[in-house]
PDB file of C-alpha atoms in Angstrom:
ATOM      1  CA  UNK A 242      55.196  59.174 110.971  1.00  0.00           C
ATOM      2  CA  UNK A 243      55.483  60.782 107.622  1.00  0.00           C
ATOM      3  CA  UNK A 244      52.002  62.631 108.201  1.00  0.00           C
ATOM      4  CA  UNK A 245      53.280  63.654 111.071  1.00  0.00           C
ATOM      5  CA  UNK A 246      55.949  64.895 110.386  1.00  0.00           C
ATOM      6  CA  UNK A 247      53.912  66.935 107.370  1.00  0.00           C
ATOM      7  CA  UNK A 248      51.644  68.298 109.555  1.00  0.00           C
ATOM      8  CA  UNK A 249      54.067  69.509 112.404  1.00  0.00           C
ATOM      9  CA  UNK A 250      56.788  71.371 110.150  1.00  0.00           C
ATOM     10  CA  UNK A 251      55.934  73.822 108.431  1.00  0.00           C
ATOM     11  CA  UNK A 252      58.224  75.580 105.383  1.00  0.00           C
ATOM     12  CA  UNK A 253      57.182  79.636 106.167  1.00  0.00           C
ATOM     13  CA  UNK A 254      55.274  81.278 109.751  1.00  0.00           C
ATOM     14  CA  UNK A 255      52.400  82.067 110.082  1.00  0.00           C
ATOM     15  CA  UNK A 256      50.964  85.930 108.575  1.00  0.00           C
ATOM     16  CA  UNK A 257      49.031  86.245 111.591  1.00  0.00           C
ATOM     17  CA  UNK A 258      51.659  87.398 114.008  1.00  0.00           C
ATOM     18  CA  UNK A 259      54.398  87.917 110.964  1.00  0.00           C
ATOM     19  CA  UNK A 260      56.167  90.897 112.696  1.00  0.00           C
ATOM     20  CA  UNK A 261      56.423  89.186 116.357  1.00  0.00           C
ATOM     21  CA  UNK A 262      57.503  86.086 114.633  1.00  0.00           C
ATOM     22  CA  UNK A 263      60.613  87.547 113.218  1.00  0.00           C
ATOM     23  CA  UNK A 264      61.864  87.338 116.661  1.00  0.00           C
ATOM     24  CA  UNK A 265      62.874  83.943 117.032  1.00  0.00           C
ATOM     25  CA  UNK A 266      62.204  83.396 113.203  1.00  0.00           C
ATOM     26  CA  UNK A 267      65.317  84.422 112.222  1.00  0.00           C
ATOM     27  CA  UNK A 268      67.135  81.695 114.011  1.00  0.00           C
ATOM     28  CA  UNK A 269      64.973  79.147 111.384  1.00  0.00           C
ATOM     29  CA  UNK A 270      67.340  77.247 110.156  1.00  0.00           C
ATOM     30  CA  UNK A 271      70.851  74.751 110.704  1.00  0.00           C
ATOM     31  CA  UNK A 272      73.545  76.037 113.043  1.00  0.00           C
ATOM     32  CA  UNK A 273      76.628  74.574 114.129  1.00  0.00           C
ATOM     33  CA  UNK A 274      78.362  75.744 117.592  1.00  0.00           C
ATOM     34  CA  UNK A 275      80.966  75.743 119.885  1.00  0.00           C
ATOM     35  CA  UNK A 276      79.929  75.070 123.339  1.00  0.00           C
ATOM     36  CA  UNK A 277      82.239  76.243 126.540  1.00  0.00           C
ATOM     37  CA  UNK A 278      81.543  75.754 130.151  1.00  0.00           C
ATOM     38  CA  UNK A 279      83.687  77.028 132.800  1.00  0.00           C
ATOM     39  CA  UNK A 280      85.391  79.631 131.031  1.00  0.00           C
ATOM     40  CA  UNK A 281      88.424  81.059 132.605  1.00  0.00           C
ATOM     41  CA  UNK A 282      88.940  78.107 135.093  1.00  0.00           C
ATOM     42  CA  UNK A 283      91.520  74.955 134.713  1.00  0.00           C
ATOM     43  CA  UNK A 284      87.965  72.810 134.060  1.00  0.00           C
ATOM     44  CA  UNK A 285      87.536  75.115 130.607  1.00  0.00           C
ATOM     45  CA  UNK A 286      85.845  72.535 127.593  1.00  0.00           C
ATOM     46  CA  UNK A 287      85.191  73.536 124.590  1.00  0.00           C
ATOM     47  CA  UNK A 288      82.251  70.993 122.668  1.00  0.00           C
ATOM     48  CA  UNK A 289      80.969  71.543 119.252  1.00  0.00           C
ATOM     49  CA  UNK A 290      77.232  71.329 119.032  1.00  0.00           C
ATOM     50  CA  UNK A 291      74.649  71.748 116.478  1.00  0.00           C
ATOM     51  CA  UNK A 292      71.129  73.478 116.790  1.00  0.00           C
ATOM     52  CA  UNK A 293      68.214  73.234 115.047  1.00  0.00           C
ATOM     53  CA  UNK A 294      65.077  75.529 114.233  1.00  0.00           C
ATOM     54  CA  UNK A 295      61.777  74.914 112.135  1.00  0.00           C
ATOM     55  CA  UNK A 296      58.961  76.373 111.896  1.00  0.00           C
ATOM     56  CA  UNK A 297      55.910  74.117 112.929  1.00  0.00           C
ATOM     57  CA  UNK A 298      52.358  74.051 114.011  1.00  0.00           C
ATOM     58  CA  UNK A 299      51.244  75.525 110.350  1.00  0.00           C
ATOM     59  CA  UNK A 300      54.409  78.456 111.076  1.00  0.00           C
ATOM     60  CA  UNK A 301      51.870  79.587 114.206  1.00  0.00           C
ATOM     61  CA  UNK A 302      55.238  78.477 116.408  1.00  0.00           C
ATOM     62  CA  UNK A 303      58.769  77.120 116.467  1.00  0.00           C
ATOM     63  CA  UNK A 304      60.573  73.803 117.552  1.00  0.00           C
ATOM     64  CA  UNK A 305      64.264  73.870 118.114  1.00  0.00           C
ATOM     65  CA  UNK A 306      66.456  70.666 118.523  1.00  0.00           C
ATOM     66  CA  UNK A 307      69.404  71.503 120.822  1.00  0.00           C
ATOM     67  CA  UNK A 308      72.503  68.636 120.079  1.00  0.00           C
ATOM     68  CA  UNK A 309      75.338  69.006 122.191  1.00  0.00           C
ATOM     69  CA  UNK A 310      78.123  67.442 121.429  1.00  0.00           C
ATOM     70  CA  UNK A 311      76.857  67.144 117.788  1.00  0.00           C
ATOM     71  CA  UNK A 312      75.722  63.984 116.302  1.00  0.00           C
ATOM     72  CA  UNK A 313      78.921  63.560 114.689  1.00  0.00           C
ATOM     73  CA  UNK A 314      80.986  65.212 117.705  1.00  0.00           C
ATOM     74  CA  UNK A 315      79.088  61.788 120.176  1.00  0.00           C
ATOM     75  CA  UNK A 316      80.699  59.567 118.255  1.00  0.00           C
ATOM     76  CA  UNK A 317      84.239  60.428 119.453  1.00  0.00           C
ATOM     77  CA  UNK A 318      83.786  62.332 122.000  1.00  0.00           C
ATOM     78  CA  UNK A 319      80.861  61.874 124.661  1.00  0.00           C
ATOM     79  CA  UNK A 320      80.612  64.217 126.987  1.00  0.00           C
ATOM     80  CA  UNK A 321      79.164  63.168 130.648  1.00  0.00           C
ATOM     81  CA  UNK A 322      76.347  65.890 130.681  1.00  0.00           C
ATOM     82  CA  UNK A 323      75.160  65.785 126.758  1.00  0.00           C
ATOM     83  CA  UNK A 324      71.963  67.345 125.974  1.00  0.00           C
ATOM     84  CA  UNK A 325      69.459  66.426 123.442  1.00  0.00           C
ATOM     85  CA  UNK A 326      66.743  68.723 123.978  1.00  0.00           C
ATOM     86  CA  UNK A 327      63.926  70.534 122.027  1.00  0.00           C
ATOM     87  CA  UNK A 328      62.214  73.477 122.939  1.00  0.00           C
ATOM     88  CA  UNK A 329      58.669  74.766 121.544  1.00  0.00           C
ATOM     89  CA  UNK A 330      58.485  78.735 121.359  1.00  0.00           C
ATOM     90  CA  UNK A 331      54.600  80.374 120.740  1.00  0.00           C
ATOM     91  CA  UNK A 332      54.222  84.194 120.464  1.00  0.00           C
ATOM     92  CA  UNK A 333      51.462  85.322 123.043  1.00  0.00           C
ATOM     93  CA  UNK A 334      49.740  88.593 121.650  1.00  0.00           C
ATOM     94  CA  UNK A 335      47.845  89.033 125.605  1.00  0.00           C
ATOM     95  CA  UNK A 336      51.840  89.578 127.191  1.00  0.00           C
ATOM     96  CA  UNK A 337      53.584  90.677 124.051  1.00  0.00           C
ATOM     97  CA  UNK A 338      56.127  88.011 124.714  1.00  0.00           C
ATOM     98  CA  UNK A 339      57.116  84.234 124.114  1.00  0.00           C
ATOM     99  CA  UNK A 340      55.997  81.478 125.830  1.00  0.00           C
ATOM    100  CA  UNK A 341      58.710  79.023 126.100  1.00  0.00           C
ATOM    101  CA  UNK A 342      59.037  75.031 126.991  1.00  0.00           C
ATOM    102  CA  UNK A 343      62.574  73.261 126.870  1.00  0.00           C
ATOM    103  CA  UNK A 344      62.431  69.437 127.401  1.00  0.00           C
ATOM    104  CA  UNK A 345      65.399  67.065 127.672  1.00  0.00           C
ATOM    105  CA  UNK A 346      66.290  63.780 129.515  1.00  0.00           C
ATOM    106  CA  UNK A 347      63.538  63.605 131.761  1.00  0.00           C
ATOM    107  CA  UNK A 348      63.272  67.539 132.614  1.00  0.00           C
ATOM    108  CA  UNK A 349      61.263  70.176 131.506  1.00  0.00           C
ATOM    109  CA  UNK A 350      61.375  74.268 132.242  1.00  0.00           C
ATOM    110  CA  UNK A 351      59.249  76.840 131.243  1.00  0.00           C
ATOM    111  CA  UNK A 352      60.443  80.711 130.200  1.00  0.00           C
ATOM    112  CA  UNK A 353      59.411  83.604 129.022  1.00  0.00           C
ATOM    113  CA  UNK A 354      61.383  85.666 126.422  1.00  0.00           C
ATOM    114  CA  UNK A 355      61.461  89.443 124.743  1.00  0.00           C
ATOM    115  CA  UNK A 356      63.954  91.410 122.983  1.00  0.00           C
ATOM    116  CA  UNK A 357      65.508  93.854 125.248  1.00  0.00           C
ATOM    117  CA  UNK A 358      67.712  96.525 123.280  1.00  0.00           C
ATOM    118  CA  UNK A 359      69.871  94.338 120.723  1.00  0.00           C
ATOM    119  CA  UNK A 360      69.668  91.203 123.059  1.00  0.00           C
ATOM    120  CA  UNK A 361      66.356  88.662 123.295  1.00  0.00           C
ATOM    121  CA  UNK A 362      66.206  87.579 127.118  1.00  0.00           C
ATOM    122  CA  UNK A 363      64.554  84.499 127.933  1.00  0.00           C
ATOM    123  CA  UNK A 364      63.597  84.031 131.772  1.00  0.00           C
ATOM    124  CA  UNK A 365      63.494  80.545 133.445  1.00  0.00           C
ATOM    125  CA  UNK A 366      59.755  81.306 134.836  1.00  0.00           C
ATOM    126  CA  UNK A 367      59.984  78.508 138.207  1.00  0.00           C
ATOM    127  CA  UNK A 368      63.468  78.693 140.099  1.00  0.00           C
ATOM    128  CA  UNK A 369      64.239  78.066 143.236  1.00  0.00           C
ATOM    129  CA  UNK A 370      66.212  80.671 144.865  1.00  0.00           C
ATOM    130  CA  UNK A 371      67.989  81.825 141.985  1.00  0.00           C
ATOM    131  CA  UNK A 372      67.379  83.924 138.645  1.00  0.00           C
ATOM    132  CA  UNK A 373      68.398  81.853 135.802  1.00  0.00           C
ATOM    133  CA  UNK A 374      68.454  83.753 131.950  1.00  0.00           C
ATOM    134  CA  UNK A 375      69.468  82.609 128.879  1.00  0.00           C
ATOM    135  CA  UNK A 376      70.101  85.638 126.755  1.00  0.00           C
ATOM    136  CA  UNK A 377      70.899  85.451 122.706  1.00  0.00           C
ATOM    137  CA  UNK A 378      73.542  88.575 121.519  1.00  0.00           C
ATOM    138  CA  UNK A 379      75.600  89.731 118.728  1.00  0.00           C
ATOM    139  CA  UNK A 380      72.615  88.597 116.467  1.00  0.00           C
ATOM    140  CA  UNK A 381      73.467  88.320 112.572  1.00  0.00           C
ATOM    141  CA  UNK A 382      71.931  86.559 109.560  1.00  0.00           C
ATOM    142  CA  UNK A 383      75.075  84.113 110.270  1.00  0.00           C
ATOM    143  CA  UNK A 384      76.393  83.821 113.904  1.00  0.00           C
ATOM    144  CA  UNK A 385      74.940  84.699 117.221  1.00  0.00           C
ATOM    145  CA  UNK A 386      76.208  84.311 120.947  1.00  0.00           C
ATOM    146  CA  UNK A 387      74.043  82.609 123.764  1.00  0.00           C
ATOM    147  CA  UNK A 388      74.747  82.305 127.258  1.00  0.00           C
ATOM    148  CA  UNK A 389      73.115  80.959 130.232  1.00  0.00           C
ATOM    149  CA  UNK A 390      73.519  83.136 132.982  1.00  0.00           C
ATOM    150  CA  UNK A 391      72.447  82.820 137.244  1.00  0.00           C
ATOM    151  CA  UNK A 392      72.142  85.350 139.902  1.00  0.00           C
ATOM    152  CA  UNK A 393      72.095  83.861 143.343  1.00  0.00           C
ATOM    153  CA  UNK A 394      71.223  87.962 144.400  1.00  0.00           C
ATOM    154  CA  UNK A 395      68.366  88.698 143.169  1.00  0.00           C
ATOM    155  CA  UNK A 396      70.030  90.116 140.024  1.00  0.00           C
ATOM    156  CA  UNK A 397      72.912  92.352 141.528  1.00  0.00           C
ATOM    157  CA  UNK A 398      75.279  89.943 140.220  1.00  0.00           C
ATOM    158  CA  UNK A 399      75.593  87.595 136.996  1.00  0.00           C
ATOM    159  CA  UNK A 400      77.657  84.381 136.781  1.00  0.00           C
ATOM    160  CA  UNK A 401      78.009  83.188 133.201  1.00  0.00           C
ATOM    161  CA  UNK A 402      77.531  79.222 133.495  1.00  0.00           C
ATOM    162  CA  UNK A 403      78.119  78.296 130.304  1.00  0.00           C
ATOM    163  CA  UNK A 404      78.243  80.241 126.502  1.00  0.00           C
ATOM    164  CA  UNK A 405      77.941  79.411 122.566  1.00  0.00           C
ATOM    165  CA  UNK A 406      79.114  81.102 119.778  1.00  0.00           C
ATOM    166  CA  UNK A 407      77.223  79.845 116.727  1.00  0.00           C
ATOM    167  CA  UNK A 408      77.463  79.872 112.766  1.00  0.00           C
ATOM    168  CA  UNK A 409      74.910  79.182 110.348  1.00  0.00           C
ATOM    169  CA  UNK A 410      75.207  75.986 108.370  1.00  0.00           C
ATOM    170  CA  UNK A 411      75.883  76.412 104.870  1.00  0.00           C
TER     171      UNK A 411
END
């Protein structure tokens, strides 16, 4: 297993698409977050989680592990919809976008991402009558905001189904 880990994880990005890789490369490191679900409703809840990003494949891609509730929080506050997933992000020079695959508990979704103004918009590619976006915004060196948004009317209106506020671990 040690050889696999050494072959998978990289300590820096590849030089091949260095400028383009900064889009998600800025998240490489360890983050704590507060997940907010059902905001503004009587079912609103706040859950602590962690999001860990790393360069992989000789710096050609970025992989993360998304854990909500966090490993520590699970011991005292297990949630019925807990998520322990991983995302693989690879820059696609042909389209100028990022190809993304998110997998968790027997499910997998494919997405595509690009920068739009000051935000990073991640679009779910295969949907069933709705549009889904994951949006990174308010990005600084030590924090960012992330929203899970859905539209049932082809983008005329959007509903935020969940959001998180992340801070970089020391």
